[in-house]
PDB file of C-alpha atoms and ligand atoms in Angstrom:
ATOM      1  CA  MET N  37      90.749 120.631 100.750  1.00 60.00           C
ATOM      2  CA  THR N  38      90.971 119.704  97.105  1.00 72.00           C
ATOM      3  CA  THR N  39      91.742 121.891  94.091  1.00 84.00           C
ATOM      4  CA  ARG N  40      89.597 119.656  91.875  1.00 94.00           C
ATOM      5  CA  GLN N  41      86.762 121.516  90.425  1.00 97.00           C
ATOM      6  CA  LEU N  42      83.455 121.545  92.604  1.00 98.00           C
ATOM      7  CA  ARG N  43      80.694 119.855  90.874  1.00 98.00           C
ATOM      8  CA  ILE N  44      77.076 119.631  92.187  1.00 98.00           C
ATOM      9  CA  ALA N  45      75.260 116.507  90.802  1.00 99.00           C
ATOM     10  CA  PRO N  46      71.584 116.301  91.579  1.00 98.00           C
ATOM     11  CA  SER N  47      70.371 112.786  92.000  1.00 98.00           C
ATOM     12  CA  ILE N  48      67.414 112.198  89.675  1.00 98.00           C
ATOM     13  CA  LEU N  49      66.123 109.542  92.027  1.00 98.00           C
ATOM     14  CA  SER N  50      64.266 112.361  93.762  1.00 98.00           C
ATOM     15  CA  ALA N  51      62.777 113.878  90.510  1.00 98.00           C
ATOM     16  CA  ASP N  52      59.337 113.409  89.281  1.00 98.00           C
ATOM     17  CA  PHE N  53      59.719 110.545  86.942  1.00 98.00           C
ATOM     18  CA  ALA N  54      56.523 111.481  84.963  1.00 98.00           C
ATOM     19  CA  HIS N  55      58.446 114.576  83.864  1.00 98.00           C
ATOM     20  CA  LEU N  56      61.951 113.386  83.966  1.00 98.00           C
ATOM     21  CA  ALA N  57      63.659 115.110  81.000  1.00 98.00           C
ATOM     22  CA  ASP N  58      62.001 118.489  82.078  1.00 98.00           C
ATOM     23  CA  GLN N  59      63.052 118.023  85.407  1.00 98.00           C
ATOM     24  CA  CYS N  60      66.800 117.231  84.396  1.00 98.00           C
ATOM     25  CA  GLN N  61      66.670 120.360  82.123  1.00 98.00           C
ATOM     26  CA  ALA N  62      65.427 122.481  84.952  1.00 98.00           C
ATOM     27  CA  VAL N  63      68.248 121.486  87.372  1.00 98.00           C
ATOM     28  CA  ILE N  64      70.816 121.954  84.450  1.00 98.00           C
ATOM     29  CA  ASP N  65      69.269 125.387  83.990  1.00 98.00           C
ATOM     30  CA  ALA N  66      69.539 125.925  87.797  1.00 98.00           C
ATOM     31  CA  GLY N  67      73.281 125.294  87.706  1.00 98.00           C
ATOM     32  CA  ALA N  68      73.705 121.563  88.122  1.00 98.00           C
ATOM     33  CA  ASP N  69      77.109 120.388  86.752  1.00 98.00           C
ATOM     34  CA  TRP N  70      76.281 116.614  86.407  1.00 98.00           C
ATOM     35  CA  LEU N  71      73.114 114.534  86.644  1.00 98.00           C
ATOM     36  CA  HIS N  72      73.545 111.663  88.917  1.00 99.00           C
ATOM     37  CA  VAL N  73      71.589 108.521  87.697  1.00 98.00           C
ATOM     38  CA  ASP N  74      71.026 105.856  90.515  1.00 98.00           C
ATOM     39  CA  VAL N  75      70.462 102.348  88.901  1.00 98.00           C
ATOM     40  CA  MET N  76      69.085  99.822  91.242  1.00 98.00           C
ATOM     41  CA  ASP N  77      68.142  96.083  90.525  1.00 98.00           C
ATOM     42  CA  GLY N  78      66.195  94.834  93.520  1.00 98.00           C
ATOM     43  CA  HIS N  79      69.061  92.404  94.312  1.00 98.00           C
ATOM     44  CA  TYR N  80      72.246  94.314  95.363  1.00 98.00           C
ATOM     45  CA  VAL N  81      69.899  96.895  96.975  1.00 98.00           C
ATOM     46  CA  PRO N  82      66.243  96.412  98.181  1.00 98.00           C
ATOM     47  CA  ASN N  83      64.815  98.913  95.549  1.00 98.00           C
ATOM     48  CA  ILE N  84      64.226  98.803  91.694  1.00 98.00           C
ATOM     49  CA  THR N  85      64.722 102.241  89.893  1.00 98.00           C
ATOM     50  CA  ILE N  86      65.672 102.748  86.324  1.00 96.00           C
ATOM     51  CA  GLY N  87      67.768 100.942  83.649  1.00 98.00           C
ATOM     52  CA  LEU N  88      69.151 101.189  80.164  1.00 98.00           C
ATOM     53  CA  PRO N  89      66.203 102.592  78.379  1.00 98.00           C
ATOM     54  CA  VAL N  90      66.124 105.552  80.751  1.00 98.00           C
ATOM     55  CA  VAL N  91      69.795 106.361  80.282  1.00 98.00           C
ATOM     56  CA  GLU N  92      69.324 105.973  76.494  1.00 98.00           C
ATOM     57  CA  ALA N  93      66.233 108.258  76.540  1.00 98.00           C
ATOM     58  CA  LEU N  94      68.117 110.944  78.699  1.00 98.00           C
ATOM     59  CA  ARG N  95      71.123 110.770  76.282  1.00 98.00           C
ATOM     60  CA  GLN N  96      68.788 111.458  73.337  1.00 98.00           C
ATOM     61  CA  ALA N  97      66.736 114.269  75.237  1.00 98.00           C
ATOM     62  CA  LEU N  98      69.861 116.010  76.826  1.00 98.00           C
ATOM     63  CA  PRO N  99      72.788 115.574  74.415  1.00 98.00           C
ATOM     64  CA  ASP N 100      75.096 117.749  76.322  1.00 98.00           C
ATOM     65  CA  ALA N 101      74.422 116.708  79.910  1.00 98.00           C
ATOM     66  CA  PHE N 102      77.087 114.927  81.949  1.00 98.00           C
ATOM     67  CA  LEU N 103      75.420 111.569  82.944  1.00 99.00           C
ATOM     68  CA  ASP N 104      77.084 110.202  86.214  1.00 99.00           C
ATOM     69  CA  VAL N 105      75.547 106.715  86.318  1.00 99.00           C
ATOM     70  CA  HIS N 106      75.863 104.960  89.599  1.00 99.00           C
ATOM     71  CA  LEU N 107      75.066 101.186  89.278  1.00 99.00           C
ATOM     72  CA  MET N 108      73.773  99.489  92.456  1.00 98.00           C
ATOM     73  CA  ILE N 109      73.401  96.179  90.830  1.00 98.00           C
ATOM     74  CA  ASP N 110      74.696  92.620  91.160  1.00 98.00           C
ATOM     75  CA  ASN N 111      76.825  91.550  88.347  1.00 97.00           C
ATOM     76  CA  PRO N 112      78.077  94.906  87.336  1.00 98.00           C
ATOM     77  CA  ASP N 113      80.743  93.199  84.932  1.00 98.00           C
ATOM     78  CA  ASP N 114      77.973  92.467  82.547  1.00 98.00           C
ATOM     79  CA  PHE N 115      76.401  95.958  82.478  1.00 98.00           C
ATOM     80  CA  VAL N 116      79.191  98.471  82.627  1.00 98.00           C
ATOM     81  CA  GLY N 117      79.581  98.218  78.948  1.00 98.00           C
ATOM     82  CA  PRO N 118      75.962  98.411  78.143  1.00 99.00           C
ATOM     83  CA  PHE N 119      75.459 101.527  80.368  1.00 99.00           C
ATOM     84  CA  ALA N 120      78.550 103.221  78.756  1.00 99.00           C
ATOM     85  CA  ARG N 121      77.190 102.543  75.383  1.00 98.00           C
ATOM     86  CA  ALA N 122      73.712 103.714  76.360  1.00 98.00           C
ATOM     87  CA  GLY N 123      75.177 107.244  76.963  1.00 98.00           C
ATOM     88  CA  ALA N 124      76.735 107.347  80.320  1.00 99.00           C
ATOM     89  CA  ASP N 125      79.740 109.768  80.623  1.00 98.00           C
ATOM     90  CA  LEU N 126      80.752 108.204  83.826  1.00 99.00           C
ATOM     91  CA  VAL N 127      80.005 104.635  85.251  1.00 99.00           C
ATOM     92  CA  SER N 128      80.539 103.759  88.885  1.00 99.00           C
ATOM     93  CA  PHE N 129      79.925 100.320  90.330  1.00 98.00           C
ATOM     94  CA  HIS N 130      80.378  98.759  93.765  1.00 98.00           C
ATOM     95  CA  PRO N 131      83.396  96.372  93.817  1.00 97.00           C
ATOM     96  CA  GLU N 132      82.128  93.848  96.061  1.00 94.00           C
ATOM     97  CA  THR N 133      79.643  92.682  93.381  1.00 95.00           C
ATOM     98  CA  SER N 134      82.115  92.432  90.676  1.00 98.00           C
ATOM     99  CA  ARG N 135      84.313  89.479  89.820  1.00 98.00           C
ATOM    100  CA  HIS N 136      86.924  91.435  88.064  1.00 98.00           C
ATOM    101  CA  PRO N 137      86.749  95.151  89.094  1.00 98.00           C
ATOM    102  CA  HIS N 138      90.039  95.946  87.187  1.00 98.00           C
ATOM    103  CA  ARG N 139      88.575  94.474  84.020  1.00 98.00           C
ATOM    104  CA  ALA N 140      85.135  96.234  84.461  1.00 98.00           C
ATOM    105  CA  ILE N 141      87.026  99.574  84.879  1.00 98.00           C
ATOM    106  CA  HIS N 142      88.969  99.084  81.615  1.00 98.00           C
ATOM    107  CA  THR N 143      85.700  97.972  79.810  1.00 98.00           C
ATOM    108  CA  ILE N 144      84.252 101.473  80.789  1.00 99.00           C
ATOM    109  CA  LYS N 145      87.429 103.280  79.689  1.00 98.00           C
ATOM    110  CA  ALA N 146      88.011 101.480  76.462  1.00 98.00           C
ATOM    111  CA  LEU N 147      84.436 102.873  75.489  1.00 98.00           C
ATOM    112  CA  GLY N 148      85.886 106.482  76.155  1.00 98.00           C
ATOM    113  CA  LYS N 149      83.975 106.938  79.352  1.00 98.00           C
ATOM    114  CA  LYS N 150      85.107 107.743  82.900  1.00 98.00           C
ATOM    115  CA  ALA N 151      85.103 104.938  85.628  1.00 98.00           C
ATOM    116  CA  GLY N 152      84.390 105.094  89.370  1.00 98.00           C
ATOM    117  CA  LEU N 153      84.364 102.901  92.316  1.00 98.00           C
ATOM    118  CA  ALA N 154      81.615 103.128  94.782  1.00 98.00           C
ATOM    119  CA  ILE N 155      82.556 102.462  98.488  1.00 98.00           C
ATOM    120  CA  ASN N 156      79.603 101.702 100.905  1.00 98.00           C
ATOM    121  CA  PRO N 157      79.797 103.020 104.606  1.00 98.00           C
ATOM    122  CA  GLY N 158      80.804  99.557 105.697  1.00 97.00           C
ATOM    123  CA  THR N 159      83.368  98.883 102.864  1.00 97.00           C
ATOM    124  CA  PRO N 160      86.938  99.635 103.593  1.00 97.00           C
ATOM    125  CA  LEU N 161      88.933 102.129 101.557  1.00 98.00           C
ATOM    126  CA  ASN N 162      91.582  99.511 100.709  1.00 95.00           C
ATOM    127  CA  TRP N 163      89.436  98.224  97.803  1.00 95.00           C
ATOM    128  CA  LEU N 164      90.907 101.498  96.144  1.00 96.00           C
ATOM    129  CA  ASP N 165      94.536 100.686  96.672  1.00 94.00           C
ATOM    130  CA  HIS N 166      95.227  98.655  93.704  1.00 96.00           C
ATOM    131  CA  LEU N 167      92.819 100.343  91.443  1.00 98.00           C
ATOM    132  CA  ALA N 168      93.310 103.975  92.149  1.00 98.00           C
ATOM    133  CA  HIS N 169      95.595 104.556  89.122  1.00 97.00           C
ATOM    134  CA  ASP N 170      93.012 103.035  86.805  1.00 98.00           C
ATOM    135  CA  LEU N 171      90.045 105.125  88.054  1.00 98.00           C
ATOM    136  CA  ASP N 172      88.777 108.638  87.339  1.00 98.00           C
ATOM    137  CA  LEU N 173      86.655 108.824  90.580  1.00 98.00           C
ATOM    138  CA  ALA N 174      85.928 107.519  93.977  1.00 98.00           C
ATOM    139  CA  LEU N 175      82.287 107.447  95.040  1.00 98.00           C
ATOM    140  CA  ILE N 176      82.008 107.517  98.853  1.00 98.00           C
ATOM    141  CA  MET N 177      78.499 106.603 100.101  1.00 98.00           C
ATOM    142  CA  SER N 178      77.452 108.666 103.051  1.00 98.00           C
ATOM    143  CA  VAL N 179      74.391 106.480 103.278  1.00 98.00           C
ATOM    144  CA  ASN N 180      73.625 102.785 102.777  1.00 98.00           C
ATOM    145  CA  PRO N 181      72.643 102.477  99.008  1.00 98.00           C
ATOM    146  CA  GLY N 182      69.148 101.873  98.196  1.00 98.00           C
ATOM    147  CA  PHE N 183      66.954 104.950  98.844  1.00 98.00           C
ATOM    148  CA  GLY N 184      67.153 108.747  98.457  1.00 98.00           C
ATOM    149  CA  GLY N 185      66.301 110.954 101.443  1.00 98.00           C
ATOM    150  CA  GLN N 186      68.290 109.124 104.088  1.00 98.00           C
ATOM    151  CA  ALA N 187      70.266 110.706 106.921  1.00 98.00           C
ATOM    152  CA  PHE N 188      73.820 111.533 106.373  1.00 98.00           C
ATOM    153  CA  ILE N 189      76.336 109.218 108.180  1.00 98.00           C
ATOM    154  CA  PRO N 190      78.581 111.439 110.004  1.00 98.00           C
ATOM    155  CA  HIS N 191      81.793 109.405 109.983  1.00 97.00           C
ATOM    156  CA  THR N 192      81.851 109.800 106.294  1.00 98.00           C
ATOM    157  CA  VAL N 193      83.722 113.083 106.732  1.00 98.00           C
ATOM    158  CA  ASP N 194      86.582 111.215 108.426  1.00 98.00           C
ATOM    159  CA  LYS N 195      86.443 108.457 105.825  1.00 98.00           C
ATOM    160  CA  ILE N 196      86.831 111.188 103.115  1.00 98.00           C
ATOM    161  CA  ARG N 197      89.762 112.787 105.012  1.00 98.00           C
ATOM    162  CA  GLN N 198      91.515 109.477 105.178  1.00 98.00           C
ATOM    163  CA  LEU N 199      90.815 108.738 101.456  1.00 98.00           C
ATOM    164  CA  THR N 200      92.269 112.096 100.474  1.00 98.00           C
ATOM    165  CA  ALA N 201      95.456 111.426 102.389  1.00 97.00           C
ATOM    166  CA  ARG N 202      95.764 107.818 101.045  1.00 97.00           C
ATOM    167  CA  LEU N 203      95.196 109.021  97.358  1.00 97.00           C
ATOM    168  CA  GLU N 204      97.896 111.602  97.927  1.00 96.00           C
ATOM    169  CA  ALA N 205     100.311 108.960  99.230  1.00 96.00           C
ATOM    170  CA  LEU N 206      99.578 106.811  96.309  1.00 95.00           C
ATOM    171  CA  GLY N 207     100.105 109.718  93.892  1.00 96.00           C
ATOM    172  CA  ALA N 208      96.593 109.279  92.382  1.00 96.00           C
ATOM    173  CA  ASP N 209      94.574 112.370  91.567  1.00 95.00           C
ATOM    174  CA  LEU N 210      90.909 111.360  91.434  1.00 97.00           C
ATOM    175  CA  ASP N 211      87.503 113.093  91.674  1.00 98.00           C
ATOM    176  CA  ILE N 212      86.005 112.329  95.095  1.00 98.00           C
ATOM    177  CA  GLU N 213      82.301 112.056  95.059  1.00 98.00           C
ATOM    178  CA  VAL N 214      80.222 111.960  98.048  1.00 98.00           C
ATOM    179  CA  ASP N 215      76.626 110.535  97.736  1.00 99.00           C
ATOM    180  CA  GLY N 216      73.741 110.411 100.300  1.00 98.00           C
ATOM    181  CA  GLY N 217      72.282 113.012 102.650  1.00 98.00           C
ATOM    182  CA  VAL N 218      74.383 115.883 101.237  1.00 98.00           C
ATOM    183  CA  SER N 219      72.896 119.312 101.938  1.00 98.00           C
ATOM    184  CA  PRO N 220      74.039 122.862 102.513  1.00 98.00           C
ATOM    185  CA  SER N 221      74.709 121.922 106.283  1.00 98.00           C
ATOM    186  CA  ASN N 222      77.477 119.553 105.576  1.00 98.00           C
ATOM    187  CA  ALA N 223      78.787 120.700 102.189  1.00 98.00           C
ATOM    188  CA  GLU N 224      81.643 122.819 103.585  1.00 98.00           C
ATOM    189  CA  GLN N 225      82.976 119.926 105.795  1.00 98.00           C
ATOM    190  CA  LEU N 226      82.724 117.512 102.934  1.00 98.00           C
ATOM    191  CA  ARG N 227      84.679 119.835 100.577  1.00 98.00           C
ATOM    192  CA  ARG N 228      87.219 120.682 103.253  1.00 98.00           C
ATOM    193  CA  ALA N 229      87.751 116.800 103.828  1.00 98.00           C
ATOM    194  CA  GLY N 230      88.532 116.558 100.009  1.00 98.00           C
ATOM    195  CA  ALA N 231      85.306 115.823  98.248  1.00 98.00           C
ATOM    196  CA  ASN N 232      84.619 117.660  95.062  1.00 98.00           C
ATOM    197  CA  VAL N 233      81.693 116.037  93.479  1.00 98.00           C
ATOM    198  CA  LEU N 234      78.656 116.533  95.732  1.00 98.00           C
ATOM    199  CA  VAL N 235      75.508 114.405  94.940  1.00 99.00           C
ATOM    200  CA  ALA N 236      72.244 115.845  96.316  1.00 98.00           C
ATOM    201  CA  GLY N 237      68.874 114.318  95.584  1.00 98.00           C
ATOM    202  CA  SER N 238      66.309 115.362  98.105  1.00 98.00           C
ATOM    203  CA  ALA N 239      68.156 118.609  98.901  1.00 98.00           C
ATOM    204  CA  VAL N 240      67.688 119.711  95.369  1.00 98.00           C
ATOM    205  CA  PHE N 241      64.484 118.001  93.951  1.00 98.00           C
ATOM    206  CA  GLY N 242      62.693 118.426  97.294  1.00 98.00           C
ATOM    207  CA  ALA N 243      63.421 122.110  97.371  1.00 98.00           C
ATOM    208  CA  PRO N 244      60.721 124.752  96.153  1.00 97.00           C
ATOM    209  CA  ASN N 245      63.529 126.506  94.091  1.00 98.00           C
ATOM    210  CA  TYR N 246      66.247 124.356  92.372  1.00 98.00           C
ATOM    211  CA  LYS N 247      68.583 127.269  91.720  1.00 98.00           C
ATOM    212  CA  GLN N 248      68.361 128.476  95.394  1.00 98.00           C
ATOM    213  CA  ALA N 249      68.985 124.857  96.547  1.00 98.00           C
ATOM    214  CA  ILE N 250      72.059 124.276  94.285  1.00 98.00           C
ATOM    215  CA  ASP N 251      73.462 127.853  95.057  1.00 98.00           C
ATOM    216  CA  ALA N 252      73.260 127.141  98.838  1.00 98.00           C
ATOM    217  CA  ILE N 253      75.203 123.792  98.471  1.00 98.00           C
ATOM    218  CA  ARG N 254      77.876 125.520  96.174  1.00 98.00           C
ATOM    219  CA  GLN N 255      78.265 128.609  98.460  1.00 98.00           C
ATOM    220  CA  GLN N 256      78.574 126.515 101.583  1.00 98.00           C
ATOM    221  CA  ALA N 257      81.032 124.183  99.890  1.00 98.00           C
ATOM    222  CA  SER N 258      82.899 127.227  98.641  1.00 97.00           C
ATOM    223  CA  LEU N 259      83.584 128.362 102.127  1.00 97.00           C
ATOM    224  CA  ALA N 260      86.129 125.602 102.342  1.00 96.00           C
ATOM    225  CA  GLY N 261      88.294 127.765 100.292  1.00 85.00           C
TER     226      GLY N 261
HETATM  227  O1  5SP J 223      72.916 106.305  95.568  1.00 63.58           O
HETATM  228  C1  5SP J 223      71.959 106.938  96.218  1.00 63.58           C
HETATM  229  C2  5SP J 223      71.219 106.096  97.299  1.00 63.58           C
HETATM  230  O2  5SP J 223      71.477 104.765  97.055  1.00 63.58           O
HETATM  231  C3  5SP J 223      71.966 108.306  96.227  1.00 63.58           C
HETATM  232  O3  5SP J 223      72.464 108.886  94.933  1.00 63.58           O
HETATM  233  C4  5SP J 223      70.671 109.056  96.634  1.00 63.58           C
HETATM  234  O4  5SP J 223      69.606 109.028  95.725  1.00 63.58           O
HETATM  235  C5  5SP J 223      71.019 110.378  96.990  1.00 63.58           C
HETATM  236  O5  5SP J 223      69.721 110.959  97.576  1.00 63.58           O
HETATM  237  P1  5SP J 223      69.752 112.003  98.732  1.00 63.58           P
HETATM  238  O6  5SP J 223      70.353 111.239  99.981  1.00 63.58           O
HETATM  239  O7  5SP J 223      70.675 113.148  98.445  1.00 63.58           O
HETATM  240  O8  5SP J 223      68.326 112.474  98.907  1.00 63.58           O
HETATM  241 FE1  FE2 J 224      73.855 107.455  93.928  1.00 63.58          FE
END
């Protein structure tokens, strides 16, 4: 378990894009802590979603919302700065696509924003070893990136447990975010393993009542202590 604050971050990928700002406001009113914004470029992942103008528009429409921007793009080194300037509060990117992850992290931080590194199901945790002290968050993918609504990959729980131990050994105190297939049914084990930021797209936006959906994830996660 972690003592880091539990945060529920609905992924807007599962929102109704024709009413995006209203949908974001609705999940905030329902108790969402962060808004998770999935940016996909059709190269790094086989899907295209949203880009800088949408982040700028959300920043304008929701000045107090915490925008957790997850870049699933090639060439993140060129885009972390623009997304931070567009209004992201936190920018995460996948290190395999970065030429200079350390520099990209410090580009984000120099703009006063938090930096995260995203680790795919097939990506080893040791990408984090030399960067942990520079980061604010480790994003552990519990599905392969590209789409909402995929099935949770169970071995992620053990990976988060390993990461928690590894960060403790390194003396690095990071948020651990888990992304993909998160629901009330796995929230407790994820929190117990050490995750404190739970991203949930379809489990929130696909539910008839956003507050009940967010409360259910929070309640289950809180059972971890
Ligand atoms: O980054 C991604 C997928 O690539 C995620 O943020 C998903 O969008 C989460 O959606 P659900 O799995 O919770 O429906
Ligand atoms: Fe994501």
